[in-house]
mmCIF file of C-alpha atoms and ligand atoms in Angstrom:
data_model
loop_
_atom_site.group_PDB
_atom_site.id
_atom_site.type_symbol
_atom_site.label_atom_id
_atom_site.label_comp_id
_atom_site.label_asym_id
_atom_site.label_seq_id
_atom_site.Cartn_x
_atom_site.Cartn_y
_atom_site.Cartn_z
ATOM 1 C CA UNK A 1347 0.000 0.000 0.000
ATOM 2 C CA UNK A 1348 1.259 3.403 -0.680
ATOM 3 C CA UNK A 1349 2.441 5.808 1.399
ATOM 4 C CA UNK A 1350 -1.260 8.820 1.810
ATOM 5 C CA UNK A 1351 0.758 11.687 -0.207
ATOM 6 C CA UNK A 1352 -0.158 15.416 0.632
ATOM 7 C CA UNK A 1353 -1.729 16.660 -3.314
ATOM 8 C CA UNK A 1354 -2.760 20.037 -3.161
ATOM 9 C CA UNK A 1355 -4.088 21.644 -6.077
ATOM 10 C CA UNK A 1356 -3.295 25.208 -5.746
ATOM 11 C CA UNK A 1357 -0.194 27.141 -4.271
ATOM 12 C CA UNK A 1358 -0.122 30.854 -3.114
ATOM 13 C CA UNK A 1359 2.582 32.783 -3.193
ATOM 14 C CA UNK A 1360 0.902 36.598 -2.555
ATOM 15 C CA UNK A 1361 1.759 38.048 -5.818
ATOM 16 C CA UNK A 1362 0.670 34.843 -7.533
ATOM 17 C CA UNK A 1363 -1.911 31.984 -7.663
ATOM 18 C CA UNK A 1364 -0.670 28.554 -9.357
ATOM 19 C CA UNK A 1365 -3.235 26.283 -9.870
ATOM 20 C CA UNK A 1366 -2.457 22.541 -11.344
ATOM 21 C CA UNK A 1367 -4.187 22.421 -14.798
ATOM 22 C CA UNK A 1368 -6.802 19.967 -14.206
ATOM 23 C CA UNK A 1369 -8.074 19.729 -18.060
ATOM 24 C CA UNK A 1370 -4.409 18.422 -18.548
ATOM 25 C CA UNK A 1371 -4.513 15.761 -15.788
ATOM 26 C CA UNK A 1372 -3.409 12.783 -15.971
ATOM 27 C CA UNK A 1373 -1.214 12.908 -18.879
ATOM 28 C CA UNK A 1374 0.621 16.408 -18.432
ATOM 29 C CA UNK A 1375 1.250 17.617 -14.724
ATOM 30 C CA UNK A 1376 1.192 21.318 -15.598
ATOM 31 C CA UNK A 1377 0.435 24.267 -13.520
ATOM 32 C CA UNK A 1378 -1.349 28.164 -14.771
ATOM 33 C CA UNK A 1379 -0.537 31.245 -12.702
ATOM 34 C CA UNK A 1380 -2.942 33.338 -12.000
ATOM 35 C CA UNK A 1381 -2.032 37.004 -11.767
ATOM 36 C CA UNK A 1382 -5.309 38.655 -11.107
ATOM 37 C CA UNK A 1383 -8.776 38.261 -10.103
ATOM 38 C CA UNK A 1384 -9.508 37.765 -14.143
ATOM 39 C CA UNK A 1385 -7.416 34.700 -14.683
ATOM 40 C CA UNK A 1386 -8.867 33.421 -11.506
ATOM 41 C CA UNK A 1387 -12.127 33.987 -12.875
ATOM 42 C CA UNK A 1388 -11.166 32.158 -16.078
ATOM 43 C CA UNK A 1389 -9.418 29.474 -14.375
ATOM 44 C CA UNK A 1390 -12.833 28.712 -12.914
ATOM 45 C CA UNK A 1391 -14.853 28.894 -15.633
ATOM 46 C CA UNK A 1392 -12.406 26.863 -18.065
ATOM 47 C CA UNK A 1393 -12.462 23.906 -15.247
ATOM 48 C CA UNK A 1394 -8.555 24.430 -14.902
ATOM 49 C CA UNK A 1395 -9.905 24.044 -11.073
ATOM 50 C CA UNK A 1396 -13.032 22.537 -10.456
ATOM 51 C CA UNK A 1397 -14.874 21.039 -7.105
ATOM 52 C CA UNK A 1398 -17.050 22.801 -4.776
ATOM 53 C CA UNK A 1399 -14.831 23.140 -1.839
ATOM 54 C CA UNK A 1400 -11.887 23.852 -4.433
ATOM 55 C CA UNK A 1401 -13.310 26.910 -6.443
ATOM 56 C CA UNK A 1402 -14.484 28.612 -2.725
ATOM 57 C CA UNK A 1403 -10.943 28.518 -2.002
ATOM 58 C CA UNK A 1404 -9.606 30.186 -5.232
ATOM 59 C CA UNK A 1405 -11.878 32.371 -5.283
ATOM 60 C CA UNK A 1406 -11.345 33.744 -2.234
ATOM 61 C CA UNK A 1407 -7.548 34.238 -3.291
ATOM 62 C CA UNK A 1408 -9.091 35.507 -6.556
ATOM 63 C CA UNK A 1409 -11.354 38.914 -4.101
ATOM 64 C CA UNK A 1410 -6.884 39.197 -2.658
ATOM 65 C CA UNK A 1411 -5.446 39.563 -6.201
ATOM 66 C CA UNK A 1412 -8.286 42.167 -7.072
ATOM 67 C CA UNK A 1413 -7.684 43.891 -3.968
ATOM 68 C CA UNK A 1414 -4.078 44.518 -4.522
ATOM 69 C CA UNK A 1415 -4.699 45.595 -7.902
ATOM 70 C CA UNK A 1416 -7.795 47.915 -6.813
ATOM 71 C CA UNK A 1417 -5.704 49.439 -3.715
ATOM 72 C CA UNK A 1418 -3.044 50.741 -6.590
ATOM 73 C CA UNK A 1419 -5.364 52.950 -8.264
ATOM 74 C CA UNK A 1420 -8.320 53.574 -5.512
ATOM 75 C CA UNK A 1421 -8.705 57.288 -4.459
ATOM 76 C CA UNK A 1422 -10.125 56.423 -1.403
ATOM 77 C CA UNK A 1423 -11.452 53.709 1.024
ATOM 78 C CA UNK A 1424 -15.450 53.969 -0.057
ATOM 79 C CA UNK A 1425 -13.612 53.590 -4.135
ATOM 80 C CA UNK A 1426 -11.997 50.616 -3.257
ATOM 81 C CA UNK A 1427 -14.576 49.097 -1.182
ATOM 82 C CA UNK A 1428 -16.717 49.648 -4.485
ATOM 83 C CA UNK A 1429 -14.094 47.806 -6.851
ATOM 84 C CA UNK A 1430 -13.373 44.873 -4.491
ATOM 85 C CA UNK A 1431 -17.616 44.921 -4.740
ATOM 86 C CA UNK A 1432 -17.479 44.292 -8.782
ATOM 87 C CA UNK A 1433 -14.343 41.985 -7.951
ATOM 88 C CA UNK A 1434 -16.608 39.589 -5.846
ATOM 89 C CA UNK A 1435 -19.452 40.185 -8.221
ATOM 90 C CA UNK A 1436 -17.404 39.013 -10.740
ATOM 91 C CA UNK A 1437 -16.309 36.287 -9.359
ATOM 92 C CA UNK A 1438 -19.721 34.679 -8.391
ATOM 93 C CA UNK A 1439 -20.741 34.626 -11.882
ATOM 94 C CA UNK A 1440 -18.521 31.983 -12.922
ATOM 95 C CA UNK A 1441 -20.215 28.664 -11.972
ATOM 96 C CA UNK A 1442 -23.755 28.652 -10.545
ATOM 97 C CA UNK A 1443 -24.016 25.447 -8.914
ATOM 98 C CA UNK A 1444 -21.742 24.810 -5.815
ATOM 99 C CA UNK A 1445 -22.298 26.990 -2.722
ATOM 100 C CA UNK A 1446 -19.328 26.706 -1.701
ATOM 101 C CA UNK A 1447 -18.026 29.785 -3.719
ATOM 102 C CA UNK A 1448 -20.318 31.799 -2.377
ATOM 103 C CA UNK A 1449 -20.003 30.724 0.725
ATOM 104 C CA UNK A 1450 -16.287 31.988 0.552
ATOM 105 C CA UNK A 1451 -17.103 34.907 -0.927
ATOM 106 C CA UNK A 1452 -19.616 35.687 1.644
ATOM 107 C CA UNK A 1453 -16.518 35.791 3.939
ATOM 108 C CA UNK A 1454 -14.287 37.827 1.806
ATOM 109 C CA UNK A 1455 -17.188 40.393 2.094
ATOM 110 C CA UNK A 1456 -17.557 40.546 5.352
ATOM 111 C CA UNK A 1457 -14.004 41.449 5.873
ATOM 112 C CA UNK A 1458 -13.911 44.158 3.282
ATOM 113 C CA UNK A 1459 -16.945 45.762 5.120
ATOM 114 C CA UNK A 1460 -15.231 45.778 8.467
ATOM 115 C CA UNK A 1461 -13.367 48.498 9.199
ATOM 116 C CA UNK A 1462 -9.799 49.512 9.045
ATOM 117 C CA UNK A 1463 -7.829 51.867 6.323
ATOM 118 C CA UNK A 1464 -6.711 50.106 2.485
ATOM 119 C CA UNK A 1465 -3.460 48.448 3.763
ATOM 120 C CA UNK A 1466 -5.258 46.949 6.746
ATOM 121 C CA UNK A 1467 -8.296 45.403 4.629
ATOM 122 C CA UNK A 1468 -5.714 44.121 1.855
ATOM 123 C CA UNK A 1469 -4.548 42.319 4.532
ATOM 124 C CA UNK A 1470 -7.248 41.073 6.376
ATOM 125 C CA UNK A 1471 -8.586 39.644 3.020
ATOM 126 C CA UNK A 1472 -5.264 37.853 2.652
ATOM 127 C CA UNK A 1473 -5.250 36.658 6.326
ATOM 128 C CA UNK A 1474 -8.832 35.134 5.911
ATOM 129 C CA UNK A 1475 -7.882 33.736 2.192
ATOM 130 C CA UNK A 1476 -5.024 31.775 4.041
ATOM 131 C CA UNK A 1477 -7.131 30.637 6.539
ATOM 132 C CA UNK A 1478 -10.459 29.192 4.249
ATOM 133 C CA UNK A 1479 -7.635 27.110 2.398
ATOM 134 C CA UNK A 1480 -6.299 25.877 5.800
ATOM 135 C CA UNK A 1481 -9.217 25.063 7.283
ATOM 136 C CA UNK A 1482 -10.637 23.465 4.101
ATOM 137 C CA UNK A 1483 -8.024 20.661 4.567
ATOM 138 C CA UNK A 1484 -8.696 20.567 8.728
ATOM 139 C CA UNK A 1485 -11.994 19.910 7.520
ATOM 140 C CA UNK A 1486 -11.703 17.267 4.660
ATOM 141 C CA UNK A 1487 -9.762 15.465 7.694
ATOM 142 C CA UNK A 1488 -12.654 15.168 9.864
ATOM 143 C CA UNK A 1489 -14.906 14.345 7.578
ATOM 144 C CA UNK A 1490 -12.434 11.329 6.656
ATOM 145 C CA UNK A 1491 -12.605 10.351 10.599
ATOM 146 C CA UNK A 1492 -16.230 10.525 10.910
ATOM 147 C CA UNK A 1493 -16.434 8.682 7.564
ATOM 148 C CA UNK A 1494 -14.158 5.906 8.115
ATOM 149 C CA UNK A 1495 -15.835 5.143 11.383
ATOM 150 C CA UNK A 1496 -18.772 3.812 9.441
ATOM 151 C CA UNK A 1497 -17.041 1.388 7.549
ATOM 152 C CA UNK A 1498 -16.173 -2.173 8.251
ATOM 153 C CA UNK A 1499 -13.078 -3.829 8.235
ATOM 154 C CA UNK A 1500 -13.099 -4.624 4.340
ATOM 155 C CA UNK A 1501 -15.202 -2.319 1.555
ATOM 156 C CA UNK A 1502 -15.454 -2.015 -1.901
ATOM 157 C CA UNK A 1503 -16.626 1.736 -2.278
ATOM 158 C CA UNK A 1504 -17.949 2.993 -5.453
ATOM 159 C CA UNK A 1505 -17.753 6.693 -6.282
ATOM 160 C CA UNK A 1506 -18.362 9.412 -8.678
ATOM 161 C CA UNK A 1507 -16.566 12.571 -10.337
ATOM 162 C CA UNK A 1508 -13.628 13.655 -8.127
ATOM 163 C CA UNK A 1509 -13.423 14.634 -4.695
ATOM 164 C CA UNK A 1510 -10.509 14.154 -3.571
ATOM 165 C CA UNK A 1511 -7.379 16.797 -2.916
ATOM 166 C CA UNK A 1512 -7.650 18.227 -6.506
ATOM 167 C CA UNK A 1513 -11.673 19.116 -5.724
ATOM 168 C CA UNK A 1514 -10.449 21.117 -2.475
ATOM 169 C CA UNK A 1515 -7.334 22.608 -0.380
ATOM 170 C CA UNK A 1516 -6.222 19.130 0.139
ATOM 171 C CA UNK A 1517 -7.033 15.216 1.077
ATOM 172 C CA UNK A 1518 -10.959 15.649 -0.542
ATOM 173 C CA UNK A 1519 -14.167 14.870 0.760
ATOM 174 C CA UNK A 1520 -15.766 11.656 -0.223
ATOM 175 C CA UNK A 1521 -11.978 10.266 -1.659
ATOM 176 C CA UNK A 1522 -10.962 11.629 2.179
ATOM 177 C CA UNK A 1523 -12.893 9.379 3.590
ATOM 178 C CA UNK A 1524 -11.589 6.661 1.511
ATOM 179 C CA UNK A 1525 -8.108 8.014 2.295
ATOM 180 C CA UNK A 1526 -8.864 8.001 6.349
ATOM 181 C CA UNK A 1527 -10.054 4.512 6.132
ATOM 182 C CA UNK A 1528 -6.790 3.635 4.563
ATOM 183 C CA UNK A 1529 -4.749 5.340 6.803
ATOM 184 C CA UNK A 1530 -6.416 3.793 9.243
ATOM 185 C CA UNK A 1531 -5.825 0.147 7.384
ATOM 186 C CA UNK A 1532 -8.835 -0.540 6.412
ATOM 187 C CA UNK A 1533 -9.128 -3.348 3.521
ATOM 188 C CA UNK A 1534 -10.664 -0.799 0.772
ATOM 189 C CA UNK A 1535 -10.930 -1.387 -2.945
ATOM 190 C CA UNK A 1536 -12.120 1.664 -5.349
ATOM 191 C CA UNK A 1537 -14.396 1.592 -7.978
ATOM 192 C CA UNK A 1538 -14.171 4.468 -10.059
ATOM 193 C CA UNK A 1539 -16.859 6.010 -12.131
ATOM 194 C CA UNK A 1540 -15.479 7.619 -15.352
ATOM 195 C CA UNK A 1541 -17.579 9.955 -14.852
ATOM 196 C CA UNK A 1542 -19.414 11.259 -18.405
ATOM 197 C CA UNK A 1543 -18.938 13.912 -19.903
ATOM 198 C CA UNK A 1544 -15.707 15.483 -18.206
ATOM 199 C CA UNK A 1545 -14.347 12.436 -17.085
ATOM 200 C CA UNK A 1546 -13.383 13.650 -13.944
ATOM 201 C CA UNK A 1547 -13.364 9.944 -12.638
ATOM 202 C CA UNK A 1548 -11.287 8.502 -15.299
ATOM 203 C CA UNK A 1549 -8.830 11.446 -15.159
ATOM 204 C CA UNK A 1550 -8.496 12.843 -11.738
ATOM 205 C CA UNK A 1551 -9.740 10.522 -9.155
ATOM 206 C CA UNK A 1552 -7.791 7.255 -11.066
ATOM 207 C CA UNK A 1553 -4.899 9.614 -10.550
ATOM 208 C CA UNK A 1554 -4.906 10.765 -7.311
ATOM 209 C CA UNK A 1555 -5.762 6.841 -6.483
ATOM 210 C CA UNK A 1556 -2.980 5.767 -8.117
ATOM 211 C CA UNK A 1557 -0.592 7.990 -6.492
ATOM 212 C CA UNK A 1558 -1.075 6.710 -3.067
ATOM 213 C CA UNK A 1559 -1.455 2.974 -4.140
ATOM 214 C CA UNK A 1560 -4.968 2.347 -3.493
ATOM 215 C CA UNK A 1561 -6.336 -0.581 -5.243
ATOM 216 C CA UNK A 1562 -9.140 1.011 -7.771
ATOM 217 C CA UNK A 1563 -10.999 -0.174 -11.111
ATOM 218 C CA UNK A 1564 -11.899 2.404 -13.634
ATOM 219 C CA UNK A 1565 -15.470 1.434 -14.683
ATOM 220 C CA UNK A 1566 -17.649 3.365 -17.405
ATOM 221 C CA UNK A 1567 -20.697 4.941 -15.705
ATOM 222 C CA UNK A 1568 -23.020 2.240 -17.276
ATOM 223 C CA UNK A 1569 -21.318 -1.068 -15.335
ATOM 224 C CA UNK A 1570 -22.430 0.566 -11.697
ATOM 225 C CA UNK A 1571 -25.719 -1.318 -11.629
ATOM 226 C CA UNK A 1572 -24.123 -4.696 -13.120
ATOM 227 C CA UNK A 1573 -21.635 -4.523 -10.483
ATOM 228 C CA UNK A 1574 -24.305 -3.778 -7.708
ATOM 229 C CA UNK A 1575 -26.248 -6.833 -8.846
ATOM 230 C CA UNK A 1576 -23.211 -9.052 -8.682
ATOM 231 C CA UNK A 1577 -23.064 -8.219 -4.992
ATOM 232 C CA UNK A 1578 -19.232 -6.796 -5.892
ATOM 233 C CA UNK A 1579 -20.024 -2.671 -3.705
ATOM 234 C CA UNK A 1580 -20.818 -2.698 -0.231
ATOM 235 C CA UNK A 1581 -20.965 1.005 -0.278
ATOM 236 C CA UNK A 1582 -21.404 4.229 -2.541
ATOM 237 C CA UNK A 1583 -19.811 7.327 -1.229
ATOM 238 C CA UNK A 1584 -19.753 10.779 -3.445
ATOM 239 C CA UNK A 1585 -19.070 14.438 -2.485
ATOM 240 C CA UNK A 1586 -21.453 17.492 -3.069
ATOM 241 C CA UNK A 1587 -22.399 20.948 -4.382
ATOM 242 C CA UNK A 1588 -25.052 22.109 -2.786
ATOM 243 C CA UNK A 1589 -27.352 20.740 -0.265
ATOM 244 C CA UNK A 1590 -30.597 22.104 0.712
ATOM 245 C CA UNK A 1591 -32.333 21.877 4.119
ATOM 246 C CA UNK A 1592 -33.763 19.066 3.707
ATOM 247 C CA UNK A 1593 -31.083 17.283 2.218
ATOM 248 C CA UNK A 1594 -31.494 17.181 -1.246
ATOM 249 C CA UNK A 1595 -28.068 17.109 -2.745
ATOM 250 C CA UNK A 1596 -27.003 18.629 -6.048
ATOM 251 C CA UNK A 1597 -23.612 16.959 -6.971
ATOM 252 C CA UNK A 1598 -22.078 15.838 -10.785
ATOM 253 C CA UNK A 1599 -24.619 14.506 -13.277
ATOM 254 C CA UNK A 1600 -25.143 10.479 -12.462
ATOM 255 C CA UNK A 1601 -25.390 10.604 -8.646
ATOM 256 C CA UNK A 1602 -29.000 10.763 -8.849
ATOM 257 C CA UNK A 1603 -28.663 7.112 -11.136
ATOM 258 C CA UNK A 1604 -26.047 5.867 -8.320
ATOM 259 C CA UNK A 1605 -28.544 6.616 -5.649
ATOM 260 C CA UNK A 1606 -31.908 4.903 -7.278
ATOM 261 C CA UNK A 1607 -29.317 1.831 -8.188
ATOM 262 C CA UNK A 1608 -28.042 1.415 -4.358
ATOM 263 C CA UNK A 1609 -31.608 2.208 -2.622
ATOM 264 C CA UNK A 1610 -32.714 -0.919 -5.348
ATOM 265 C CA UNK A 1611 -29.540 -2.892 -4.301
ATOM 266 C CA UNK A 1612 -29.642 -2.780 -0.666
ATOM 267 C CA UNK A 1613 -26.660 -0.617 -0.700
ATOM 268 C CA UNK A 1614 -25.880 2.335 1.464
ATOM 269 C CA UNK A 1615 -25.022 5.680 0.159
ATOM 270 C CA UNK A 1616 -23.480 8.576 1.467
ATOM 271 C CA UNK A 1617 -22.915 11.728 1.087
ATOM 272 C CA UNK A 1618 -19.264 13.407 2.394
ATOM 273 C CA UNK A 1619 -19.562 17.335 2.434
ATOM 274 C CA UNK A 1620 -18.565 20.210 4.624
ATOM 275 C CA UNK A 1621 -20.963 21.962 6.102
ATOM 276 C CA UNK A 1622 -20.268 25.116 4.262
ATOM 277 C CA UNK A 1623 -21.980 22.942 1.306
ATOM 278 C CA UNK A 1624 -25.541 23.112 2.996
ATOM 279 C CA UNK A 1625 -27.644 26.364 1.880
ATOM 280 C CA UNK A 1626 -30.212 26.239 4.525
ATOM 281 C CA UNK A 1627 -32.271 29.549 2.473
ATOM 282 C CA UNK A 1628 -33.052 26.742 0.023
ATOM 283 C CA UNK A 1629 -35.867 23.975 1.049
ATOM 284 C CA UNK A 1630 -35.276 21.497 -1.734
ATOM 285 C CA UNK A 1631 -33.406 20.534 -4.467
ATOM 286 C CA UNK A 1632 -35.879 22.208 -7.088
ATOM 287 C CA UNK A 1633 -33.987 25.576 -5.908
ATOM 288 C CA UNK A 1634 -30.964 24.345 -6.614
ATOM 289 C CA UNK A 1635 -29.230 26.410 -10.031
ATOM 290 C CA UNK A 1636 -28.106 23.323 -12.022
ATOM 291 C CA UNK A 1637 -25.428 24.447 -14.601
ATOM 292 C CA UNK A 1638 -25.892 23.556 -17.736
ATOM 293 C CA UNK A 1639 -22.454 23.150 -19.870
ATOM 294 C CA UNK A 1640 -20.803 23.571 -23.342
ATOM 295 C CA UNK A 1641 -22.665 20.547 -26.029
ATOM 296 C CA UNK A 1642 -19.047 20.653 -26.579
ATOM 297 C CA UNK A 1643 -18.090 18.245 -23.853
ATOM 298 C CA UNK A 1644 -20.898 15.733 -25.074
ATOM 299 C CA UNK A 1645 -20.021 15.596 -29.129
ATOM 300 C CA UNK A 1646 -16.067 15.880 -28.765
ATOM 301 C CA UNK A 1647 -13.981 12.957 -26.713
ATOM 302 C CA UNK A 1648 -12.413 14.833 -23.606
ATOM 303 C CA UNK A 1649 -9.007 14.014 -24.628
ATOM 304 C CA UNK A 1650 -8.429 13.494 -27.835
ATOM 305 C CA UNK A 1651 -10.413 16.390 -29.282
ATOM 306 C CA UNK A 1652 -12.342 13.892 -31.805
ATOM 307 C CA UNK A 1653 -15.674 14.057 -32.309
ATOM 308 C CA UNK A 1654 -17.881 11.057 -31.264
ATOM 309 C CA UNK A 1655 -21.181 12.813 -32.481
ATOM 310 C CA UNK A 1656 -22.770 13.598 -35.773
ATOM 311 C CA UNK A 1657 -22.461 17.581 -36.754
ATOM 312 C CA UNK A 1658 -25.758 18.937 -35.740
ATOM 313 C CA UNK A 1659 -26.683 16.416 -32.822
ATOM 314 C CA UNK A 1660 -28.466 18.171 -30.435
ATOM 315 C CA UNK A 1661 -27.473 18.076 -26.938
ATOM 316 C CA UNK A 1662 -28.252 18.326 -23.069
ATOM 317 C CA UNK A 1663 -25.223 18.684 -21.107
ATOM 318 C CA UNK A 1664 -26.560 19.843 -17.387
ATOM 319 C CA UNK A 1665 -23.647 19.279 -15.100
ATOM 320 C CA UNK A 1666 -25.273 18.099 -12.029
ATOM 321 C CA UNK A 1667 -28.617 16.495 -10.601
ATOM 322 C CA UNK A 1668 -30.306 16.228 -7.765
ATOM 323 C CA UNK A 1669 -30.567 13.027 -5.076
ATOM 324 C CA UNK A 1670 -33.921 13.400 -3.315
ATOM 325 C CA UNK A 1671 -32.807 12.588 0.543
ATOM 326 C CA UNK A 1672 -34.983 9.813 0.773
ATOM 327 C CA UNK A 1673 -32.199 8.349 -1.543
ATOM 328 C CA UNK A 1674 -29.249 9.225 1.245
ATOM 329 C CA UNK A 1675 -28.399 6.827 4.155
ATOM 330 C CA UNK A 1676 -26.054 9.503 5.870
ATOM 331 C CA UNK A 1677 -24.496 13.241 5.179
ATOM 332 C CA UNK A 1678 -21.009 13.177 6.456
ATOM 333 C CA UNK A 1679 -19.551 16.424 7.645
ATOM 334 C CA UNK A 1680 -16.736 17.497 9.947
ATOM 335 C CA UNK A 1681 -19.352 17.652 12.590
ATOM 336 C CA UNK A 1682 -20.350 14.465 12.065
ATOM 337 C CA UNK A 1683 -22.961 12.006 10.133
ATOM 338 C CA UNK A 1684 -26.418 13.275 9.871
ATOM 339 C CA UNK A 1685 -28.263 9.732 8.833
ATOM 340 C CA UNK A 1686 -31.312 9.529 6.931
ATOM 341 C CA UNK A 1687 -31.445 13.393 6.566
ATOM 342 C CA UNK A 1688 -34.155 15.524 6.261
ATOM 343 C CA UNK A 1689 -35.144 18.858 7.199
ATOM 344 C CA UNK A 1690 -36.181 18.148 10.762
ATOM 345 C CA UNK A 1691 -32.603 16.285 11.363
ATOM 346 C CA UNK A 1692 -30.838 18.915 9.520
ATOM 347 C CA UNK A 1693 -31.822 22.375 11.145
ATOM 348 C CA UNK A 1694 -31.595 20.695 14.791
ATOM 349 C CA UNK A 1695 -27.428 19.719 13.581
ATOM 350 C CA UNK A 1696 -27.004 23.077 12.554
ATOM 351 C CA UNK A 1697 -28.921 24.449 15.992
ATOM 352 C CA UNK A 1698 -26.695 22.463 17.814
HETATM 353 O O1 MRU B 268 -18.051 20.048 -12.405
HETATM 354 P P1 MRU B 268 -17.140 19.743 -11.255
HETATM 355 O O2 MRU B 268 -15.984 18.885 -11.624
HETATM 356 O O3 MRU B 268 -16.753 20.986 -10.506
HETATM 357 O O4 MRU B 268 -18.047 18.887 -10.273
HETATM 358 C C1 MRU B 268 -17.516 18.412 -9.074
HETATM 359 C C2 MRU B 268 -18.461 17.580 -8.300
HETATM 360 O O5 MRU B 268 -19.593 17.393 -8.655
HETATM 361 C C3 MRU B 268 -17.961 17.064 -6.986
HETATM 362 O O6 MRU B 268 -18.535 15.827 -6.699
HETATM 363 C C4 MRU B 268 -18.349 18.066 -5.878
HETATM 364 O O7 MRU B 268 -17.978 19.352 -6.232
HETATM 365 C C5 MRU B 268 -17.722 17.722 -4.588
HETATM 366 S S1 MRU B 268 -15.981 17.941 -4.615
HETATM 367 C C6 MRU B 268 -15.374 17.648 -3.072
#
């Protein structure tokens, strides 16, 4: 078994973002720099970074780089305050579904309205950039305890889309847990979605798994059921984007198929999310914005650039659907595992 190795996605150094070019994973191990809040903007919207938990993080290093470009050229405090305003604006309109980025960018805003003079609020935004990306990876490690505790001695775990260090600050959600039962020497086996159309599964999740030694198989999305009815997953575990109070979950297109197959299998499924992925405003999934993407990624192969579809085929490419809760045996979060969730279990967690 190899040895859990520390992949982090994205690297700050205060003038610069780098972010590991995900579109180019696994064959090229690249990285883009990001220079201002505009090429983190892109960055996000061109899926060189991509997962909930991931894009709340560079974003929030995205409101810093536009802050330190706005304080050059602001007359005053109440122009600044209005820039960094468009900055964040800005910034929220590049992916619609996970709530994660606006969760960040709720904090950046709440620093740039407290008070203090240009210098001190470049600063502050910095300080609590820093500190979302820290405590991103303090909480993808909880979540892995909390998770791991609910699994036997021996699993095969099936999951979906990445979630793992590249879809955060570090160690992932749903792949965290698999990591913490690992580290914790647990007899785990992988089965890896490819994950249609972005082949997230295939191309970032077989990585990171093969980086630490973790026994996986790469399956197209299709074989889940097959495999369910052979008895060969004791468990499904996936990550999220948005979850509303009553535990709906919005996560990568095909979860919703996972979660009908395992309720028909006798299979439990879980969700692994922080809880900065719940949006209690919401009271179902039906609220939830579900993105819909480029026909692009549906007619062209991912990485080859050849097309698999006649010219003209008309597509639907939404990136995510909704698992009613009824669907979910347990939410795990870094507080702990809310089982059969709903909206009566959910608001009393969050009360407590
Ligand atoms: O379109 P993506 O790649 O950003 O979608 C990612 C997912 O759906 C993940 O499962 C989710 O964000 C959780 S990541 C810890």
């Amino acid at each position: 078994m190899g040895r859990i190795k520390d992949i982090r996605p994205l690297k700050w150094t205060e003038e610069v973002l780098l972010l590991i070019d995900q579109r180019k994973l696994p064959l090229q191990e690249e990285w883009v720099e990001c220079k201002s809040y505009e090429d983190v903007a892109k960055a996000i919207e061109d899926m060189v970074v991509r997962g909930a938990p991931a894009i709340g993080v560079v974003a929030a290093y995205g409101v810093v780089l536009g802050a330190k470009e706005a304080a050059k050229s602001s007359e005053n405090l109440m122009d600044f305050k209005a820039r960094v305003e468009l900055i964040i604006n800005r910034l929220a309109a590049t992916r619609p579904t996970a709530v994660n980025l606006f969760w960040a960018l709720k904090r950046m805003r709440r620093i740039l309205e407290a008070g203090g003079n240009i210098e001190d609020v470049v600063a502050a935004l910095e300080t609590e950039a820093i500190n979302i990306e820290r405590q991103d990876v303090e909480t993808n490690k909880k979540i892995g305890f909390f998770g791991a505790e609910l699994l036997s001695s021996k699993e095969v775990i099936l999951t979906h889309c990445n979630t793992g260090a590249l879809a955060t600050a570090g160690y992932g959600t749903a792949l965290g847990v698999i990591r913490a039962a690992v580290e914790n020497g647990k007899d785990v086996t992988v089965y890896v979605d490819e994950t249609r159309p972005y082949l997230q599964g295939a191309r970032l999740t077989a990585w990171e798994l093969q980086q630490e030694g973790i026994p996986y198989y790469l399956i197209t999305d299709n074989m889940a059921g097959w495999f369910m009815s052979l008895g060969e997953i004791t468990c499904v575990i996936v990550g999220a984007d948005r979850i509303a109070r009553n535990g709906d979950t919005a996560n990568k297109i095909g979860t919703y198929s996972l979660s009908v197959l395992a309720k028909e299998h006798g299979i439990p499924f879980y969700i692994a999310a922080p809880t900065s992925t719940f949006d209690l405003s919401i009271s179902s999934g039906k609220e939830i914005p579900i993105e819909e993407r480029s026909a692009d990624e549906v007619v062209f192969c991912h990485c080859k650039d050849c097309r698999i579809a006649p010219y003209g085929a008309k597509v639907k490419n939404p990136a995510f659907d909704v698992t009613p809760h009824e669907n979910i045996t347990g939410i795990i979060t870094e507080k702990g595992v809310i089982h059969s969730p709903d909206e009566k279990k959910i608001l009393e967690f969050f009360r407590e």
